[in-house]
Amino acid sequence: MSKLPDDIKDQALRYAYAVFDRRRWEQVPASQRGAVFDELVADAKFSEPLRPYLTAAQMRVWIKDSAAKEYPRALEGVGSASQYTTRRFPGPEAIVGATLGEDWAVIAESVEQKPMRCRAGGPTGDEALLAWGPYRILRDLYWAASGARLAGENRVGIVITRPTMACLSNDDWEHVQGLCGLIGAEPFSVMYAPRSLPATDP
C-alpha cells in the first residue's frame, strides 16, 4: 500500500474523524461499522484526494486498520491523531474516581496505552493498577491485568467502560467476573463517554 503524503493523510483523518465524531463511533455496533467505511469510500470529498495513492479497497483497509483503530486512543487524548477529533473522554482521573473513590489519584506519568491503563495512589499510601476499555477489548484488558499480577501488583482492576447508562448483559458481566477471579483482579463497570471539546479561537 502506498504511503500517504502528510498533507493528504491529514486531510483524510480530519474528514474521517469528523464523521466518527458525528456518529459517536464508540456507540456504533461492530456489525454496522463496515457500512460506514463503505460510505466514506463512496464519498468523493473523502476519497478523491486519496485516489492517486490508494485503490478503493485500500482506502477501506486504511480506514479500518489506521483511522478507526486509532480513534479510541485519540478520544483519550493519546497520539498524534488526537488533534483530529473534537471530543474527549473524561480521562484516567474519572476512571480512578469512579472505581476506587474520589480520595484516590492518578500517579504522575503512569498512564499507558494499548490498552489504556494507569496506576493510582490511595489516601493511606496504597496503590493499584487499573486497565480500562469497552467489553470488546476484554482480551487485551485481561492480558494487561495478568501481566501486572505476574509483575507483583497486589491490587489490579479491570474496568469495562460503557458509552451509556445501559449495563452489560448478565452473561457478559459474569464472564468479566470469572476472568478477574482467575487472576485475583477486581472487576468494575463504569459509564465513560466522550464530551465535546470547547471551541477554540481560530
XYZ file of N, CA and C in Angstrom:
606
model
N 0.850 -1.189 0.000
C 0.000 0.000 0.000
C 0.889 1.245 0.000
N 0.554 2.224 -0.811
C 1.346 3.441 -0.915
C 1.305 4.218 0.401
N 2.436 4.860 0.703
C 2.487 5.728 1.868
C 1.848 7.057 1.508
N 0.936 7.522 2.342
C 0.242 8.766 2.051
C 1.118 9.957 2.406
N 1.162 10.958 1.544
C 1.834 12.204 1.922
C 1.173 12.797 3.167
N 1.951 13.509 3.954
C 1.442 14.011 5.231
C 0.209 14.887 5.070
N 0.194 15.744 4.043
C -0.953 16.642 3.890
C -2.208 15.885 3.488
N -2.049 14.815 2.697
C -3.198 14.006 2.293
C -3.712 13.198 3.487
N -2.801 12.626 4.241
C -3.186 11.880 5.434
C -3.899 12.786 6.422
N -3.392 13.995 6.597
C -4.014 14.968 7.499
C -5.439 15.262 7.063
N -5.636 15.487 5.776
C -6.965 15.793 5.248
C -7.914 14.611 5.427
N -7.423 13.398 5.152
C -8.266 12.207 5.266
C -8.658 11.932 6.708
N -7.709 12.059 7.634
C -8.021 11.831 9.050
C -9.002 12.876 9.561
N -8.805 14.102 9.165
C -9.701 15.159 9.636
C -11.140 14.890 9.179
N -11.285 14.441 7.928
C -12.627 14.169 7.395
C -13.228 12.940 8.062
N -12.437 11.857 8.158
C -12.946 10.619 8.764
C -13.329 10.842 10.223
N -12.514 11.575 10.954
C -12.805 11.782 12.376
C -14.015 12.689 12.573
N -14.257 13.593 11.656
C -15.477 14.403 11.735
C -16.701 13.496 11.604
N -16.606 12.501 10.718
C -17.697 11.530 10.569
C -17.826 10.687 11.838
N -16.709 10.195 12.365
C -16.745 9.381 13.586
C -17.313 10.195 14.756
N -16.890 11.442 14.861
C -17.400 12.295 15.946
C -18.911 12.457 15.836
N -19.371 12.740 14.624
C -20.800 12.990 14.414
C -21.632 11.753 14.715
N -21.110 10.585 14.378
C -21.848 9.344 14.579
C -21.638 8.742 15.970
N -20.789 9.367 16.781
C -20.441 8.811 18.092
C -19.953 7.368 17.914
N -18.825 7.257 17.286
C -18.276 5.990 16.816
C -18.226 4.919 17.896
N -17.937 5.318 19.124
C -17.829 4.328 20.201
C -19.154 3.628 20.482
N -20.261 4.180 19.981
C -21.565 3.552 20.172
C -22.041 2.790 18.929
N -21.296 2.877 17.847
C -21.689 2.176 16.620
C -21.339 0.697 16.763
N -22.322 -0.209 16.649
C -22.020 -1.642 16.769
C -21.026 -2.096 15.706
N -20.230 -3.092 16.048
C -19.235 -3.614 15.111
C -19.879 -4.042 13.795
N -21.108 -4.561 13.882
C -21.792 -5.055 12.683
C -22.166 -3.935 11.716
N -22.163 -2.680 12.192
C -22.552 -1.554 11.346
C -21.367 -0.700 10.898
N -20.197 -1.007 11.393
C -19.047 -0.157 11.094
C -18.574 -0.301 9.648
N -18.685 -1.505 9.102
C -18.276 -1.704 7.724
C -19.046 -0.812 6.764
N -20.336 -0.599 7.053
C -21.155 0.253 6.191
C -20.650 1.693 6.228
N -20.156 2.126 7.377
C -19.607 3.483 7.482
C -18.326 3.589 6.661
N -17.486 2.564 6.710
C -16.280 2.564 5.882
C -16.658 2.685 4.406
N -17.673 1.930 3.998
C -18.099 1.963 2.596
C -18.624 3.347 2.214
N -19.363 3.968 3.117
C -19.898 5.305 2.849
C -18.773 6.322 2.676
N -17.740 6.197 3.494
C -16.608 7.114 3.368
C -15.912 6.938 2.020
N -15.678 5.696 1.630
C -15.017 5.443 0.350
C -15.856 5.979 -0.806
N -17.179 5.889 -0.678
C -18.075 6.372 -1.738
C -18.223 7.892 -1.734
N -17.770 8.543 -0.680
C -17.889 10.000 -0.540
C -16.707 10.660 -1.256
N -16.992 11.377 -2.314
C -15.922 11.973 -3.120
C -15.081 12.964 -2.318
N -15.681 13.638 -1.360
C -14.916 14.599 -0.558
C -13.813 13.899 0.237
N -14.066 12.645 0.603
C -13.054 11.870 1.312
C -12.109 11.176 0.337
N -12.667 10.532 -0.674
C -11.878 9.610 -1.497
C -11.060 10.273 -2.604
N -11.530 11.375 -3.175
C -10.833 11.958 -4.323
C -9.374 12.315 -4.016
N -9.078 12.941 -2.868
C -7.661 13.246 -2.593
C -6.805 11.994 -2.435
N -7.438 10.852 -2.117
C -6.695 9.619 -1.888
C -6.471 8.803 -3.155
N -7.223 9.068 -4.214
C -7.198 8.214 -5.396
C -5.825 8.091 -6.066
N -4.992 9.123 -6.051
C -3.662 8.933 -6.668
C -2.779 7.940 -5.899
N -3.170 7.597 -4.669
C -2.307 6.785 -3.822
C -2.908 5.433 -3.432
N -4.242 5.355 -3.378
C -4.896 4.145 -2.903
C -6.059 3.759 -3.802
N -6.248 2.463 -3.978
C -7.461 1.983 -4.632
C -8.611 2.083 -3.621
N -9.842 1.891 -4.090
C -10.988 1.924 -3.183
C -10.852 0.862 -2.095
N -10.389 -0.326 -2.464
C -10.214 -1.394 -1.479
C -9.148 -1.020 -0.455
N -8.069 -0.385 -0.911
C -7.014 0.037 0.004
C -7.489 1.156 0.929
N -8.338 2.032 0.408
C -8.903 3.088 1.255
C -9.684 2.482 2.415
N -10.474 1.466 2.107
C -11.279 0.829 3.141
C -10.384 0.194 4.203
N -9.321 -0.462 3.762
C -8.379 -1.068 4.706
C -7.722 0.012 5.558
N -7.355 1.132 4.939
C -6.722 2.226 5.680
C -7.660 2.794 6.738
N -8.925 2.968 6.379
C -9.891 3.480 7.355
C -10.002 2.521 8.535
N -10.162 1.234 8.225
C -10.384 0.228 9.265
C -9.157 0.029 10.153
N -7.987 -0.113 9.517
C -6.787 -0.504 10.259
C -5.958 0.662 10.761
N -6.246 1.846 10.284
C -5.478 3.012 10.723
C -6.385 4.029 11.419
N -7.243 4.679 10.650
C -8.066 5.752 11.222
C -8.968 5.255 12.352
N -9.739 4.207 12.080
C -10.690 3.716 13.094
C -9.979 3.086 14.283
N -8.869 2.416 14.033
C -8.150 1.760 15.131
C -7.543 2.782 16.090
N -7.115 3.925 15.551
C -6.502 4.956 16.387
C -7.533 5.855 17.075
N -8.782 5.800 16.599
C -9.789 6.733 17.111
C -10.025 6.604 18.618
N -10.142 5.395 19.187
C -10.349 5.321 20.643
C -9.227 5.972 21.434
N -7.985 5.810 20.987
C -6.869 6.441 21.684
C -6.896 7.954 21.490
N -7.346 8.393 20.301
C -7.471 9.829 20.075
C -8.468 10.445 21.050
N -9.553 9.718 21.328
C -10.539 10.205 22.296
C -9.953 10.307 23.694
N -8.912 9.525 23.967
C -8.231 9.594 25.263
C -7.181 10.711 25.283
N -7.018 11.392 24.133
C -6.010 12.439 24.054
C -4.618 11.890 23.829
N -4.529 10.643 23.360
C -3.247 9.971 23.172
C -2.920 9.881 21.687
N -1.678 10.188 21.332
C -1.236 10.025 19.958
C -1.498 11.247 19.096
N -0.811 11.289 17.961
C -0.916 12.449 17.071
C -2.310 12.602 16.464
N -3.063 11.497 16.361
C -4.404 11.576 15.763
C -5.408 12.290 16.662
N -5.052 12.520 17.922
C -5.992 13.170 18.844
C -6.341 14.586 18.403
N -5.487 15.188 17.578
C -5.762 16.556 17.123
C -6.949 16.626 16.162
N -7.363 15.476 15.624
C -8.403 15.484 14.595
C -9.814 15.299 15.149
N -9.947 14.942 16.411
C -11.276 14.768 16.981
C -11.652 15.968 17.843
N -12.920 16.268 17.861
C -13.420 17.386 18.672
C -14.063 16.880 19.958
N -13.748 15.615 20.318
C -14.337 15.015 21.508
C -13.214 14.434 22.368
N -13.518 14.223 23.649
C -12.506 13.670 24.529
C -13.170 12.929 25.686
N -12.612 11.763 26.039
C -13.058 11.057 27.236
C -12.674 11.866 28.475
N -13.366 11.642 29.597
C -13.036 12.382 30.825
C -11.617 12.125 31.320
N -11.036 10.963 30.991
C -9.652 10.716 31.344
C -9.455 9.776 32.521
N -8.192 9.429 32.795
C -7.878 8.477 33.862
C -8.407 8.880 35.227
N -8.429 10.188 35.496
C -8.923 10.636 36.805
C -10.364 10.203 37.023
N -11.172 10.251 35.951
C -12.569 9.829 36.066
C -12.675 8.331 36.312
N -11.814 7.552 35.653
C -11.803 6.104 35.866
C -11.437 5.785 37.316
N -10.403 6.417 37.804
C -9.951 6.167 39.189
C -11.023 6.571 40.187
N -11.614 7.739 40.004
C -12.634 8.207 40.935
C -13.864 7.327 40.944
N -14.263 6.825 39.760
C -15.484 6.014 39.669
C -15.291 4.608 40.206
N -14.058 4.138 40.298
C -13.813 2.759 40.725
C -13.249 2.672 42.141
N -12.218 3.437 42.410
C -11.534 3.344 43.704
C -11.999 4.395 44.705
N -12.583 5.476 44.200
C -13.071 6.523 45.096
C -12.394 7.852 44.830
N -13.065 8.919 45.185
C -12.561 10.259 44.899
C -11.317 10.613 45.700
N -11.005 9.828 46.733
C -9.801 10.103 47.511
C -8.565 9.415 46.929
N -8.729 8.759 45.785
C -7.608 8.179 45.056
C -7.216 9.116 43.917
N -5.949 9.060 43.486
C -5.476 9.938 42.419
C -4.550 9.173 41.477
N -4.534 9.610 40.230
C -3.635 9.016 39.240
C -2.194 9.365 39.606
N -1.333 8.367 39.596
C 0.083 8.600 39.857
C 0.718 9.210 38.617
N 1.470 10.277 38.814
C 2.055 11.028 37.705
C 2.860 10.127 36.770
N 2.666 10.354 35.475
C 3.398 9.677 34.410
C 3.228 8.150 34.428
N 2.090 7.694 34.939
C 1.837 6.244 34.969
C 0.866 5.791 33.891
N 0.312 6.734 33.125
C -0.690 6.378 32.118
C -0.003 5.720 30.918
N -0.520 4.563 30.510
C -0.015 3.848 29.344
C -1.190 3.492 28.433
N -0.872 3.028 27.243
C -1.920 2.707 26.272
C -1.743 1.304 25.722
N -2.746 0.887 24.955
C -2.781 -0.422 24.279
C -2.685 -1.571 25.281
N -3.659 -1.767 26.167
C -4.833 -0.927 26.390
C -4.519 0.223 27.345
N -5.484 1.128 27.488
C -5.323 2.233 28.415
C -5.230 1.684 29.840
N -4.276 2.196 30.591
C -4.113 1.777 31.983
C -3.302 2.820 32.730
N -3.430 2.792 34.058
C -2.667 3.719 34.886
C -2.541 3.148 36.289
N -1.633 3.732 37.057
C -1.504 3.413 38.467
C -2.174 4.524 39.256
N -2.749 4.157 40.384
C -3.419 5.131 41.240
C -2.942 4.959 42.674
N -2.903 6.072 43.399
C -2.498 6.047 44.792
C -3.644 6.430 45.706
N -3.777 5.725 46.830
C -4.849 5.984 47.776
C -4.401 6.846 48.934
N -5.344 7.232 49.782
C -5.047 8.166 50.882
C -4.125 7.584 51.952
N -4.026 6.275 52.035
C -3.168 5.654 53.057
C -1.880 5.107 52.467
N -1.586 5.497 51.220
C -0.360 5.031 50.593
C -0.517 3.779 49.751
N -1.727 3.223 49.708
C -1.966 2.056 48.873
C -1.882 2.446 47.394
N -1.545 1.461 46.551
C -1.510 1.691 45.114
C -2.288 0.600 44.398
N -2.762 0.919 43.215
C -3.498 -0.044 42.387
C -3.226 0.257 40.929
N -3.383 -0.766 40.106
C -3.293 -0.581 38.664
C -4.649 -0.865 38.048
N -5.103 0.035 37.188
C -6.392 -0.119 36.515
C -6.177 -0.147 35.006
N -6.826 -1.093 34.343
C -6.833 -1.161 32.874
C -8.279 -1.014 32.431
N -8.535 -0.136 31.447
C -9.929 0.118 31.074
C -10.149 0.148 29.569
N -11.384 -0.145 29.221
C -11.792 -0.122 27.825
C -13.133 -0.827 27.688
N -13.719 -0.804 26.485
C -15.013 -1.448 26.262
C -14.910 -2.968 26.311
N -16.044 -3.606 26.457
C -16.084 -5.071 26.578
C -15.420 -5.768 25.395
N -15.487 -5.168 24.222
C -14.940 -5.844 23.035
C -13.422 -6.018 23.103
N -12.727 -5.277 23.989
C -11.283 -5.478 24.126
C -10.957 -6.163 25.461
N -11.905 -6.924 25.986
C -11.682 -7.618 27.259
C -10.416 -8.471 27.207
N -10.163 -9.111 26.072
C -8.959 -9.944 25.966
C -7.702 -9.124 26.246
N -7.628 -7.915 25.688
C -6.458 -7.059 25.904
C -6.374 -6.595 27.354
N -7.525 -6.269 27.929
C -7.542 -5.838 29.329
C -7.086 -6.968 30.247
N -7.565 -8.166 29.952
C -7.201 -9.324 30.765
C -5.700 -9.613 30.655
N -5.165 -9.483 29.454
C -3.735 -9.728 29.258
C -2.909 -8.716 30.050
N -3.314 -7.440 30.008
C -2.587 -6.403 30.751
C -2.690 -6.629 32.252
N -3.877 -6.993 32.710
C -4.068 -7.238 34.143
C -3.275 -8.460 34.592
N -3.258 -9.497 33.769
C -2.489 -10.700 34.108
C -1.004 -10.377 34.211
N -0.505 -9.585 33.262
C 0.897 -9.194 33.304
C 1.234 -8.397 34.546
N 0.303 -7.530 34.948
C 0.532 -6.736 36.150
C 0.578 -7.616 37.397
N -0.296 -8.595 37.448
C -0.295 -9.506 38.592
C 0.997 -10.321 38.630
N 1.450 -10.787 37.464
C 2.704 -11.537 37.403
C 3.887 -10.676 37.818
N 3.792 -9.366 37.542
C 4.874 -8.443 37.898
C 4.855 -8.067 39.368
N 3.857 -8.563 40.098
C 3.823 -8.321 41.529
C 2.845 -7.273 42.013
N 1.998 -6.768 41.113
C 0.993 -5.791 41.548
C -0.008 -6.476 42.477
N -0.208 -5.913 43.643
C -1.133 -6.512 44.611
C -2.593 -6.233 44.280
N -2.855 -5.038 43.805
C -4.236 -4.663 43.518
C -4.357 -4.254 42.061
N -5.159 -4.986 41.320
C -5.337 -4.747 39.885
C -6.826 -4.746 39.576
N -7.263 -3.817 38.766
C -8.669 -3.758 38.373
C -8.843 -3.765 36.872
N -9.850 -4.479 36.411
C -10.265 -4.446 35.009
C -11.564 -3.646 34.951
N -11.528 -2.552 34.209
C -12.665 -1.635 34.160
C -13.305 -1.696 32.781
N -14.514 -2.200 32.723
C -15.266 -2.231 31.464
C -16.023 -0.915 31.338
N -15.697 -0.161 30.303
C -16.343 1.129 30.109
C -17.575 0.985 29.218
N -18.579 1.815 29.493
C -19.821 1.796 28.719
C -20.117 3.213 28.234
N -20.531 3.385 26.974
C -20.799 4.729 26.464
C -22.124 5.311 26.957
N -22.982 4.466 27.523
C -24.276 4.920 28.028
C -24.514 4.318 29.412
N -25.658 4.623 29.978
C -26.010 4.086 31.288
C -26.361 2.602 31.225
N -26.623 2.087 30.031
C -27.014 0.686 29.888
C -25.924 -0.239 30.427
N -26.322 -1.183 31.253
C -25.368 -2.108 31.859
C -25.027 -3.245 30.896
N -23.915 -3.934 31.180
C -23.593 -5.147 30.440
C -24.672 -6.192 30.670
N -24.802 -7.105 29.741
C -25.715 -8.224 29.967
C -25.184 -9.062 31.125
N -26.067 -9.802 31.748
C -25.646 -10.653 32.869
C -24.557 -11.635 32.439
N -24.709 -12.223 31.251
C -23.713 -13.185 30.774
C -22.340 -12.535 30.592
N -22.330 -11.334 30.000
C -21.055 -10.648 29.778
C -20.400 -10.271 31.106
N -21.208 -9.776 32.040
C -20.654 -9.364 33.329
C -20.135 -10.577 34.108
N -20.845 -11.682 34.042
C -20.367 -12.896 34.704
C -19.055 -13.370 34.073
N -18.917 -13.172 32.770
C -17.676 -13.536 32.089
C -16.517 -12.685 32.606
N -16.753 -11.382 32.728
C -15.728 -10.477 33.262
C -15.346 -10.889 34.692
N -16.351 -11.131 35.513
C -16.082 -11.506 36.899
C -15.305 -12.823 36.978
N -15.657 -13.775 36.123
C -14.977 -15.060 36.132
C -13.509 -14.934 35.771
N -13.214 -14.145 34.741
C -11.826 -13.944 34.342
C -11.041 -13.212 35.424
N -11.666 -12.210 36.013
C -10.988 -11.486 37.090
C -10.684 -12.420 38.262
N -11.617 -13.308 38.561
C -11.409 -14.239 39.657
C -10.214 -15.144 39.446
N -9.919 -15.479 38.205
C -8.793 -16.367 37.901
C -7.446 -15.752 38.270
N -7.348 -14.427 38.193
C -6.058 -13.779 38.446
C -6.081 -12.863 39.667
N -7.191 -12.880 40.398
C -7.272 -12.048 41.589
C -7.375 -10.562 41.287
N -8.052 -10.227 40.181
C -8.276 -8.828 39.829
C -9.692 -8.419 40.216
N -9.909 -7.117 40.357
C -11.235 -6.595 40.703
C -11.967 -6.165 39.434
N -13.213 -6.594 39.264
C -13.987 -6.165 38.087
C -14.781 -4.891 38.380
N -14.781 -3.984 37.440
C -15.575 -2.764 37.541
C -16.268 -2.523 36.207
N -17.376 -1.813 36.248
C -18.071 -1.383 35.043
C -18.554 0.041 35.272
N -18.115 0.962 34.414
C -18.462 2.368 34.607
C -18.904 2.992 33.286
N -19.771 3.980 33.377
C -20.120 4.768 32.206
C -18.966 5.730 31.927
N -18.555 5.778 30.674
C -17.376 6.566 30.305
C -17.598 7.044 28.881
N -18.065 8.256 28.744
C -18.464 8.757 27.429
C -17.683 10.011 27.064
N -17.334 10.165 25.782
C -16.613 11.380 25.356
C -17.501 12.611 25.471
N -16.836 13.744 25.683
C -17.512 15.029 25.724
C -16.935 15.904 24.616
N -17.722 16.859 24.151
C -17.238 17.773 23.130
C -16.208 18.714 23.753
N -15.121 18.917 23.027
C -14.102 19.851 23.484
C -14.594 21.271 23.294
N -14.185 22.177 24.174
C -14.584 23.572 23.980
C -14.012 24.119 22.682
N -14.780 24.949 22.029
C -14.341 25.545 20.774
C -13.135 26.434 21.036
N -12.193 26.417 20.099
C -11.002 27.274 20.219
C -11.065 28.385 19.198
N -10.456 29.494 19.533
C -10.433 30.617 18.605
C -9.589 30.291 17.389
N -10.023 30.681 16.213
C -9.245 30.393 15.003
C -7.924 31.153 15.012
